Each structure stands twice: as C-alpha cells, then as structure tokens.
Short mmCIF file of C-alpha atoms in Angstrom, two decimals:
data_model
loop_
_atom_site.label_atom_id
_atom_site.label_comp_id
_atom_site.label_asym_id
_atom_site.label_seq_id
_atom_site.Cartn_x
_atom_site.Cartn_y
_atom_site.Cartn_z
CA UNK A 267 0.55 -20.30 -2.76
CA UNK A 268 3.92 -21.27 -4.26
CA UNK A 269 6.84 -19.19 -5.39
CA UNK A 270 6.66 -17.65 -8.79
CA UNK A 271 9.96 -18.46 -11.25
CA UNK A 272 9.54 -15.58 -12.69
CA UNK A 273 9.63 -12.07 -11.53
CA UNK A 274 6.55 -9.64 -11.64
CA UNK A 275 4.66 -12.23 -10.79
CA UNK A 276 2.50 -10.72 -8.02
CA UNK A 277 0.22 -13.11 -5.84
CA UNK A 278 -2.93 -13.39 -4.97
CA UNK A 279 -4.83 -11.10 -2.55
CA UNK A 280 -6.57 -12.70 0.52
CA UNK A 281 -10.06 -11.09 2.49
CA UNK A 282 -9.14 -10.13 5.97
CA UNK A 283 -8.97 -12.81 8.42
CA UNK A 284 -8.35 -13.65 11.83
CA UNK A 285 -6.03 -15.83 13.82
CA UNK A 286 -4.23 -17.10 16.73
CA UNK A 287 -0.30 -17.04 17.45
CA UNK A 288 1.78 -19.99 17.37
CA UNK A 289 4.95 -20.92 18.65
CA UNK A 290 7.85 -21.26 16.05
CA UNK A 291 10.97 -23.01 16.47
CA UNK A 292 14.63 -21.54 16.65
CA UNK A 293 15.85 -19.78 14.32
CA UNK A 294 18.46 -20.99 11.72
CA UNK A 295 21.59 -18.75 11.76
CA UNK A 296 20.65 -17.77 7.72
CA UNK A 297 16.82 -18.28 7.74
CA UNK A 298 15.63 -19.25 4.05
CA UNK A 299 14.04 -17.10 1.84
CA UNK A 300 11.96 -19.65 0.62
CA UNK A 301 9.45 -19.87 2.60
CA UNK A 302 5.22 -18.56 2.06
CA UNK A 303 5.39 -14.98 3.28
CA UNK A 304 3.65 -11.86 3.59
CA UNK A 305 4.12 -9.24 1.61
CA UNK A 306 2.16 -6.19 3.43
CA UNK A 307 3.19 -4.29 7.05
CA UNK A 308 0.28 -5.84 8.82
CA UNK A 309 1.88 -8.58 10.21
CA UNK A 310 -0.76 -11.57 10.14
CA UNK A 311 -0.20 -11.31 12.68
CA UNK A 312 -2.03 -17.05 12.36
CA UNK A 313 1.26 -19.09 12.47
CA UNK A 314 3.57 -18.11 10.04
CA UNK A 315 6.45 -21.09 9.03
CA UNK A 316 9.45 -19.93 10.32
CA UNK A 317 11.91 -17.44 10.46
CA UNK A 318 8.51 -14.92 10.11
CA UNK A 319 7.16 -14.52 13.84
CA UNK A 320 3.97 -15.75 14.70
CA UNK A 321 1.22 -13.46 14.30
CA UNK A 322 -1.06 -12.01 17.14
CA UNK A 323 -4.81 -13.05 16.91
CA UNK A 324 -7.16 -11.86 16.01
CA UNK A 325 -6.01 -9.74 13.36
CA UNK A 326 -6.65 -8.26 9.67
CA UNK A 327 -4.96 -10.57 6.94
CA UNK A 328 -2.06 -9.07 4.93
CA UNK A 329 -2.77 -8.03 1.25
CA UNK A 330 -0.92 -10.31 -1.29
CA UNK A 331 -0.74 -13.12 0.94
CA UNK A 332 -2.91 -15.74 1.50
CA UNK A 333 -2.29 -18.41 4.79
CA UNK A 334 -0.85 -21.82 4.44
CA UNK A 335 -0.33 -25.24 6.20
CA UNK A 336 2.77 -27.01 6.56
CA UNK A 337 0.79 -29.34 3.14
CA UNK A 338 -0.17 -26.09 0.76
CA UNK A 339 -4.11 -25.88 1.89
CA UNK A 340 -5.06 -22.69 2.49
CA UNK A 341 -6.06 -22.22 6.18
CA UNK A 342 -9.99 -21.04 6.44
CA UNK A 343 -10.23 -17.44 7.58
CA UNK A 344 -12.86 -16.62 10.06
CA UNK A 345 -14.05 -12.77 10.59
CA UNK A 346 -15.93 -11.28 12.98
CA UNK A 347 -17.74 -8.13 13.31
CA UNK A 348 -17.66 -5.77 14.91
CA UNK A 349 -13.56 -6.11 14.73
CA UNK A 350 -12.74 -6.55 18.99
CA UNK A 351 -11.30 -9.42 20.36
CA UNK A 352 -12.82 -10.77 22.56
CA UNK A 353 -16.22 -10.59 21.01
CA UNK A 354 -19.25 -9.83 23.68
CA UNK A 355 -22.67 -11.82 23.61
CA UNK A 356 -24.44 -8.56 24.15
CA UNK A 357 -23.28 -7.49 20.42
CA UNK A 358 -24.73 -8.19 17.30
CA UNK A 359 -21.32 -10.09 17.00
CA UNK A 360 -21.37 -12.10 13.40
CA UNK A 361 -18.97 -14.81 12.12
CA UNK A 362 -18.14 -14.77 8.34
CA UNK A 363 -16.23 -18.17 7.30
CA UNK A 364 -14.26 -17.21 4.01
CA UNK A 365 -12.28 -20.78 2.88
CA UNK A 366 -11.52 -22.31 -0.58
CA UNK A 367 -14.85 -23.87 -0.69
CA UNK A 368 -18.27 -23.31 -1.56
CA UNK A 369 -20.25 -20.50 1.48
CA UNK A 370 -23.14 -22.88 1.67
CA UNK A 371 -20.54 -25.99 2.30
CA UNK A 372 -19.36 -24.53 5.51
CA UNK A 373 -19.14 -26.84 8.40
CA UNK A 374 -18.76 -24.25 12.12
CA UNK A 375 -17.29 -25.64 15.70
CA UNK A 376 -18.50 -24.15 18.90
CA UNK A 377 -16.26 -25.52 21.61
CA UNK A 378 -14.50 -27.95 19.89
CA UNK A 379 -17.13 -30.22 19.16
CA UNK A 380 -19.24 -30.02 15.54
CA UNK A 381 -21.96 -27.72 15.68
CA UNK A 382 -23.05 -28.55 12.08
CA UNK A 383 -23.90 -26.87 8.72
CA UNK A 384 -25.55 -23.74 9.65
CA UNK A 385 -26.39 -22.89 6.10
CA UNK A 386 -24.22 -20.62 4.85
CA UNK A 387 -20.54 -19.19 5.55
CA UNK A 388 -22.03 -16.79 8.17
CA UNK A 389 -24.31 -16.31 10.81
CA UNK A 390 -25.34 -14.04 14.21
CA UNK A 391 -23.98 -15.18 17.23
CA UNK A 392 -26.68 -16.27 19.85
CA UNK A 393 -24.62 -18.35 22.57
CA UNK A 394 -20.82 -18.06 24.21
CA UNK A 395 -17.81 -20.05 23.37
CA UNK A 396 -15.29 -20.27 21.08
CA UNK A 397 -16.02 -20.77 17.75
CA UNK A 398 -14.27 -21.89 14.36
CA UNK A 399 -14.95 -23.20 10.97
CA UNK A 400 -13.83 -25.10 7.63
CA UNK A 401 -15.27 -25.30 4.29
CA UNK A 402 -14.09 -28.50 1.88
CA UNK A 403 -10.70 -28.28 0.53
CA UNK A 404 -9.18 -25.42 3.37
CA UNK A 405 -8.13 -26.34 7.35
CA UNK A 406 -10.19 -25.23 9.77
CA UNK A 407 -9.63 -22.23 10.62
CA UNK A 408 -8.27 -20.20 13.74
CA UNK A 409 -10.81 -19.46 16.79
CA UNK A 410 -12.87 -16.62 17.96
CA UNK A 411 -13.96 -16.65 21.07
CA UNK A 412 -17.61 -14.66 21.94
CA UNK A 413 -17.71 -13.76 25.59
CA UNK A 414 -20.39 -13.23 28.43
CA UNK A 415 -18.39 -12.72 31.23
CA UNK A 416 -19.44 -9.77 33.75
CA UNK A 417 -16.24 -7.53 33.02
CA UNK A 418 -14.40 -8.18 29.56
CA UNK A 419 -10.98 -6.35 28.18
CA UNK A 420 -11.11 -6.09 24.62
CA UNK A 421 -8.69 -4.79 21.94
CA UNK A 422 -8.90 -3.91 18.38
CA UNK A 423 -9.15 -6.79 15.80
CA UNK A 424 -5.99 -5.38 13.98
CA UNK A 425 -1.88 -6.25 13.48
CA UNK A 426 -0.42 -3.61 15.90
CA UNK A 427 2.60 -2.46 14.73
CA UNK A 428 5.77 0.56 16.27
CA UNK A 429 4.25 3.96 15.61
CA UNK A 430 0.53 2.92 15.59
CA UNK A 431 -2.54 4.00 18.12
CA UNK A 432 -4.31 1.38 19.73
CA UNK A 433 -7.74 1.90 22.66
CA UNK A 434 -8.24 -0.78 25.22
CA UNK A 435 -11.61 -0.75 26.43
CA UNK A 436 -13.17 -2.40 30.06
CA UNK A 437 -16.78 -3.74 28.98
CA UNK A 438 -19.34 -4.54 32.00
CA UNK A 439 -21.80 -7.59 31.00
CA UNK A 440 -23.96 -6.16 28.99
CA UNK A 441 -22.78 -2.58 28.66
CA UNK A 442 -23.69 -1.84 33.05
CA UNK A 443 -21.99 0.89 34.47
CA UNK A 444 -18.12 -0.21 35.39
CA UNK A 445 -16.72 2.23 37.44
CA UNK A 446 -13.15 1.94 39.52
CA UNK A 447 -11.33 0.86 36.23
CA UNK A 448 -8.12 -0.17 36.35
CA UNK A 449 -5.68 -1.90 33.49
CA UNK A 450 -2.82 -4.02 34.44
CA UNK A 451 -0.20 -5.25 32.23
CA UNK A 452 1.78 -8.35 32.85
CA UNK A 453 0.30 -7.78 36.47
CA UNK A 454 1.39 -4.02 36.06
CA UNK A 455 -1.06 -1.19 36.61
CA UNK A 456 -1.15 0.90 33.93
CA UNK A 457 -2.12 4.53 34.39
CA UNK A 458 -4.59 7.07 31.68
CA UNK A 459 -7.67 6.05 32.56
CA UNK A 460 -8.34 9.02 34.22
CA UNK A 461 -11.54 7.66 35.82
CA UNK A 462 -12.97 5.97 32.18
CA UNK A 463 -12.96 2.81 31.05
CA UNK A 464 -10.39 3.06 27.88
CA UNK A 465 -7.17 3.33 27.86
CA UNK A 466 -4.81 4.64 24.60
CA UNK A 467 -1.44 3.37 24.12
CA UNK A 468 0.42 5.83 21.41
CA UNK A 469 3.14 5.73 19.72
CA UNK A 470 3.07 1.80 20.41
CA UNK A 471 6.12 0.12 20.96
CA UNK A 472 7.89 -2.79 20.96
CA UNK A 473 8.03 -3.72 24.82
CA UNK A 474 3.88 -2.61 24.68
CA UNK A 475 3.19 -6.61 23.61
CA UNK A 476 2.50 -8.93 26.43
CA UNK A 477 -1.13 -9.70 28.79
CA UNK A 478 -3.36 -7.55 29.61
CA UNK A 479 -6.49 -7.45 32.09
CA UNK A 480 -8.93 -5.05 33.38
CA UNK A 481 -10.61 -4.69 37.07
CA UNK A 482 -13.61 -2.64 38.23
CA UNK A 483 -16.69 -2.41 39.81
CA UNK A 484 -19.84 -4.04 37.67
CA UNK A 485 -23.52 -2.37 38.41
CA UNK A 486 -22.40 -2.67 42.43
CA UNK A 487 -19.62 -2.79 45.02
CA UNK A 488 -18.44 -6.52 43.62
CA UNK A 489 -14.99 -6.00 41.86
CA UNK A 490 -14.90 -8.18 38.87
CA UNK A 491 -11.86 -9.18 36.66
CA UNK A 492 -11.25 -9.63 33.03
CA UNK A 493 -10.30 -12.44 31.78
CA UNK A 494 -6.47 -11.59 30.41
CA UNK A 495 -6.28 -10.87 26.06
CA UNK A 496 -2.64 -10.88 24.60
CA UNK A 497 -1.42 -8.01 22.61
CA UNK A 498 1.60 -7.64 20.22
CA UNK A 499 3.23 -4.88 19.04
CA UNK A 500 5.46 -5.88 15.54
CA UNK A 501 8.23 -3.90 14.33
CA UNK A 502 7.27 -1.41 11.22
CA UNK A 503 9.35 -1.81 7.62
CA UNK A 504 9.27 0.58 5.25
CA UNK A 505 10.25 -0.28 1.51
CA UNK A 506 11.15 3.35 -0.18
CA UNK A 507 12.03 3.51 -3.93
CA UNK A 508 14.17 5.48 -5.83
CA UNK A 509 10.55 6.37 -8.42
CA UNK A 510 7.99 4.02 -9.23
CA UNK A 511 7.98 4.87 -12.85
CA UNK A 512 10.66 3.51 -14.99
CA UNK A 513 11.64 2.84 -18.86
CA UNK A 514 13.35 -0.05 -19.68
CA UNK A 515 17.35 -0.04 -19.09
CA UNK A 516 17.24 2.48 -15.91
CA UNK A 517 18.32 1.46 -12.11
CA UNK A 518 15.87 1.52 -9.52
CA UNK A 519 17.18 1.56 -5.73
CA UNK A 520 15.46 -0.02 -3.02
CA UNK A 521 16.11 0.99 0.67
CA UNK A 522 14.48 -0.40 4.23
CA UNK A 523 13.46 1.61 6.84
CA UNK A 524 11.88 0.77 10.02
CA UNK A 525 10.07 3.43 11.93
CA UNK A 526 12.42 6.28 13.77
CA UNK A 527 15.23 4.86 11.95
CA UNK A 528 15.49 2.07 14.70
CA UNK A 529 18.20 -0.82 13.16
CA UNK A 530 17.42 -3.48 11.28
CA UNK A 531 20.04 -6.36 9.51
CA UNK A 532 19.98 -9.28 7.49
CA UNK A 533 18.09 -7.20 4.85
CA UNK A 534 16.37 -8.99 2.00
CA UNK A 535 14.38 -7.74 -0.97
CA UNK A 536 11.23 -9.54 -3.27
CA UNK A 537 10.16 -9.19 -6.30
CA UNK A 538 6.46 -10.76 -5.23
CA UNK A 539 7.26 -13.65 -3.65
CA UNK A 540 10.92 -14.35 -5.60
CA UNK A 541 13.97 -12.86 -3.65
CA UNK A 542 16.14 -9.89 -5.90
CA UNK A 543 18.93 -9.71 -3.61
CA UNK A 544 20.44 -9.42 -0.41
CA UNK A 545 22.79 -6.04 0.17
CA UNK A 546 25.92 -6.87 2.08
CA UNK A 547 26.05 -4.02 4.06
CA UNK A 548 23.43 -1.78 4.96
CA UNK A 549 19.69 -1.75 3.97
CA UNK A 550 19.74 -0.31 0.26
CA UNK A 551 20.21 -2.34 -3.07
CA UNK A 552 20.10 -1.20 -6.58
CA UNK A 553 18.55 -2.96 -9.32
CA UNK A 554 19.75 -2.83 -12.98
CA UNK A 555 19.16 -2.77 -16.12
CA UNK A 556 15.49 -3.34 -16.06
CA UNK A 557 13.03 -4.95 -18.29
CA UNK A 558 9.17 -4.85 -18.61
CA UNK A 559 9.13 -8.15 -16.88
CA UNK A 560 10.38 -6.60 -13.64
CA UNK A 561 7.35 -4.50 -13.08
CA UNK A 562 4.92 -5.50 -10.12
CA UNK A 563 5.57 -5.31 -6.59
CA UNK A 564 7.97 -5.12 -4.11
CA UNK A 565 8.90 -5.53 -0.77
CA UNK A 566 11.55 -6.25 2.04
CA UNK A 567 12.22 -8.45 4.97
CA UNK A 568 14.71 -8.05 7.95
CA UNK A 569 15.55 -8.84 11.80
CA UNK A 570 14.69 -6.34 14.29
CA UNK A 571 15.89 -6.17 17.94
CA UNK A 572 12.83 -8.02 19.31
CA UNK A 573 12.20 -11.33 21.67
CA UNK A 574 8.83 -11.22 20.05
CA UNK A 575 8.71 -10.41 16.81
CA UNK A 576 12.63 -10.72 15.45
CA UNK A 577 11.32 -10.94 11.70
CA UNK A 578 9.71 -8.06 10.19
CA UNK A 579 8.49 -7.32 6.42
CA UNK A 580 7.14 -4.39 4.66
CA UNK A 581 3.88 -3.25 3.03
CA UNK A 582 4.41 -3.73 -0.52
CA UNK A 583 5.31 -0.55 -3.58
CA UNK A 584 4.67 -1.40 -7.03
CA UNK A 585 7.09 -0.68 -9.73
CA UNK A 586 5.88 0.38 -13.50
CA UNK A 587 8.37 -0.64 -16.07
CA UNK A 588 7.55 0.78 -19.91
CA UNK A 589 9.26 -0.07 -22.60
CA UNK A 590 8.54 3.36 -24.23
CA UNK A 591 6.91 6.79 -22.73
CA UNK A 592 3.39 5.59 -22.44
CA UNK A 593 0.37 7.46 -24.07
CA UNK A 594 -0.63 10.43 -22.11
CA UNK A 595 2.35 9.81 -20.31
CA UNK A 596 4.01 13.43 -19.51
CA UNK A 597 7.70 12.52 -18.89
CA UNK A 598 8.48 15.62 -17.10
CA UNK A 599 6.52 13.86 -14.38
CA UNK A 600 8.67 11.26 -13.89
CA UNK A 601 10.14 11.50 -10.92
CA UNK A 602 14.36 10.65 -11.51
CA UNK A 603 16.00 8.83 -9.05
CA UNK A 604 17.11 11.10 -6.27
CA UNK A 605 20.53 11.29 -4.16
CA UNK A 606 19.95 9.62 -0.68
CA UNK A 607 20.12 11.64 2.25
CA UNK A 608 23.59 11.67 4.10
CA UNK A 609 22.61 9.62 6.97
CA UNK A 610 21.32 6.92 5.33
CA UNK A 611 23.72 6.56 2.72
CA UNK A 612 25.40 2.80 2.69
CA UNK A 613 27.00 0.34 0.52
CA UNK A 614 24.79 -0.48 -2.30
CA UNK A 615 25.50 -3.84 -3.76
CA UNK A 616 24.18 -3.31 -7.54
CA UNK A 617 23.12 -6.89 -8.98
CA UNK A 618 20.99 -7.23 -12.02
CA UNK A 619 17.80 -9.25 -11.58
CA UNK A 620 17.69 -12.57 -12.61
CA UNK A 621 16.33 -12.78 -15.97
#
C-alpha cells in the first residue's frame, strides 16, 4: 500500500487476519504521518511501523488496511477457525492462508521447519505446534499456535479495545471436566468465576492488557496449569462528523472522541491514507470549501495515556460530496451541521483541503 496524492482516494480492504505483537522503537517527539496505517478501530492489533503500537495477536485485520513489511510486500495473513487463541487439537481447528499469491501456491511451516505444499491455502489441523505460511510474492506470515496441553486458557481471536466485553475460558484436554478454576493475571488471582470455568472482563480497560493463566483440577485431583496467553486492551477513537452528506462549497467538521471522554492529544485527521490537518488545540477541525473530490473516507489518529498502546486511530466515516441534489435525493433529509455540545467545544483550526 502507498499513500494516495490525491484525496478520496480510499484503499484497499484486507480479509481478516491474524498476528503477533512486536516491539517498536521510541517514539519521535512529532511521529510522522507518513507512515502505512490503519484506518478502522480494531487495532491490528501484527507489527505496525512506528509511532502506531504493535498489535496483539491473534486478532481480526482492520478494514481499509492491508499489512506491510519494512520493503512494501504485503505480509501473508493466516486465519484460524474457530476464532480462540490458543487453538486446541481436540477442535476441528482449520488454517486458511490468504497472501498475494495463488491458494494452490501456498507453502505452510509447522515448527519452524517446512512442512511443504499441502495443496491448497487451507487445511484441518491434525497435529500440535505452531504453524505459519507464505504464498509467492507476500512474507510469511504471523504464527498460530494449535495446542494439546491438559489445561489451556484461551481468549477471543479479536482486537480488544476500552468499552468492549471479552470471556476467558479454562479448557481441560479434550473438553474433561476442570473443576477448582482459578484465573491469575500477571500472577494475580482474579475473581468471577464463581465456580465455572469462564471468566468476563466488561467494560475492558486499559490496565486489563498484560498475561494471563488458568489453574484447575483436570479429570482428577492433579492441578494442572495453563500455559500463559497475552491480552491487550487498545484505547477506542471515535471520528464524529458534522453530516455525512454534503454539496459542494459547504464545511464539514471533524471531531475525536475516545470512549468516556477520556483525553487524547496530538490529534490528526485522514482523508484515506493522506493527512487533512492537524487542529492546534483540541480534537475538532473544520474542513472547507469542499469539492466532489473530497468524498470517501475518513478517519483520525491520536496519543492516549497508555504504556501499551500510546497511539490510537479510529474506525473510518465516509463522506458524500454532490455537486448538485442527487436524484431521489430529498434535501430535507440532509442532516445540517449541528452546534457542538458545550463541553466539547474547542478551538477549531479551519484549513481548506489541499486541492
């Protein structure tokens, strides 16, 4: 993916994927704007290039934005099913390898080591390890790891982000009774079981990220431990507009949110992947005049008060500009742009779009 030069330009969606964290390096003091991005509120959560954080793994890929190396190729994406990480041997766990190339090129890893061209880009899993794949023109893509251990933790294959619900669930070898359940986080036991083997974390958080692992009793009086799955919990940006129908010459205002009105500076906005300004002060910018050219979608970026996740973006909104009242078009439907509300009223640094 590269950046469009001109606006309303939107990219190109990506399937869901799955992926592992990395660690990225400090950040700059004005991080550039100019980097591959995603432009959804799942945070993918595989490696993004910094400042965006590194996203937890596994997790569901971010519409609009498609996973790159450091050299352009698009990273293969590797999705499992049924969506928990870690998969169990004792599902009908299957591994779909979605990469630039052709399904029946696909070369799959088991361990490391080449495990050879199974035939197509997916397949039921029959042994444990940890598993990845490439197809011709892509990397190889993130691992998945299929379990058989006697007591396994597992957690939704999803981008957890402030505000959402998320189950943990203590798994005996294959599906035994596990009774005397207990979760611990960062060596912390965590109480809700209430004598079951899930546990619900809601409204999730930003200090709910870090290890977690299970303990209980497997099919006897042998305690058994899980082996430990990281979870993060990204911060949740909300791009609101002003309306999303427009004729050509009116002001649309953008403003970010994050969820419960928790801070967030350093806003920026996109138009797709090209940056439309940066307000400076506050989280609200207004666009003007605008042209047909400036329809598509938008989106905004910003730090948060995290040591995990300290760069958050939004899920995208698409604009609609017409140059005259469409066919069919009522314009009493239109919705005008409204006053903001008192409390969130700022500065608004009015710039026109680039041309």
């Amino acid at each position: 993916m590269s950046h469009k030069d001109t606006l309303g330009t939107a990219p190109t969606p990506c399937t869901p994927c799955v992926s592992v964290p990395t660690v990225p390096p400090p950040p700059s003091p004005v991080p550039s704007p100019f980097q591959h991005r995603p432009s959804a509120s799942l945070v993918s959560p595989w490696g993004m290039p910094w400042p965006h954080p590194a996203v937890p793994s596994p997790v569901l890929a971010l519409p609009g934005w498609c996973p790159l190396s450091p050299t352009g190729a698009q990273t293969t994406q590797l999705l499992v099913e049924p969506p928990w990480r870690p998969a169990v041997l004792w599902d009908p766990v299957t591994l779909t390898c979605q990469g630039s190339g052709t399904a029946g090129a696909t070369t799959w890893y088991r361990d490391g080591q080449r495990w050879g061209q199974k035939g197509g880009n997916h397949f039921t899993v029959t042994e444990s390890g940890t598993y990845r794949c490439d197809t011709p023109g892509s990397r190889r893509s993130p691992p998945v790891t299929v379990s058989n251990d006697d007591l396994v933790l597992q957690v939704p294959v999803l981008a957890l982000l402030e505000g959402d619900t998320v189950t943990l669930r203590c798994r005996g070898w294959r599906n035994r009774t596990v009774t005397r359940v207990s979760v611990y986080r960062e060596g912390e036991k965590l109480r809700g079981l209430r004598g079951g083997t899930k546990l619900s974390l809601s409204p999730l958080q930003l200090h709910h990220s870090g290890s977690y692992r299970c303990t209980g009793l497997v099919g006897s009086w042998v305690l058994h431990e899980s082996a430990p799955v990281t979870m993060t919990v990204y911060a949740r940006l909300e791009l609101q507009v002003s309306a999303r129908e427009l004729l050509e010459g009116d002001t649309v205002t953008l403003r970010c949110l994050r969820w419960h009105d928790n801070p967030v500076t350093g806003v920026r906005f996109y138009h797709g992947d090209k940056e439309v300004g940066r307000p400076l002060n506050g989280t609200e910018l207004s666009l003007s005049p605008l042209q047909l050219n400036h329809s598509g979608n938008y989106s905004c970026e910003g730090w948060v008060d995290s040591g995990v996740s300290p760069w958050a973006q939004s899920a995208p909104v698409t604009v609609t500009v017409h140059g005259e009242h469409p066919l069919g078009w009522n314009s009493n439907l239109l919705t005008p742009p409204q006053p903001l509300p008192s409390r969130l009223r700022v500065t608004v640094l009015t710039s026109p779009l680039l041309p």
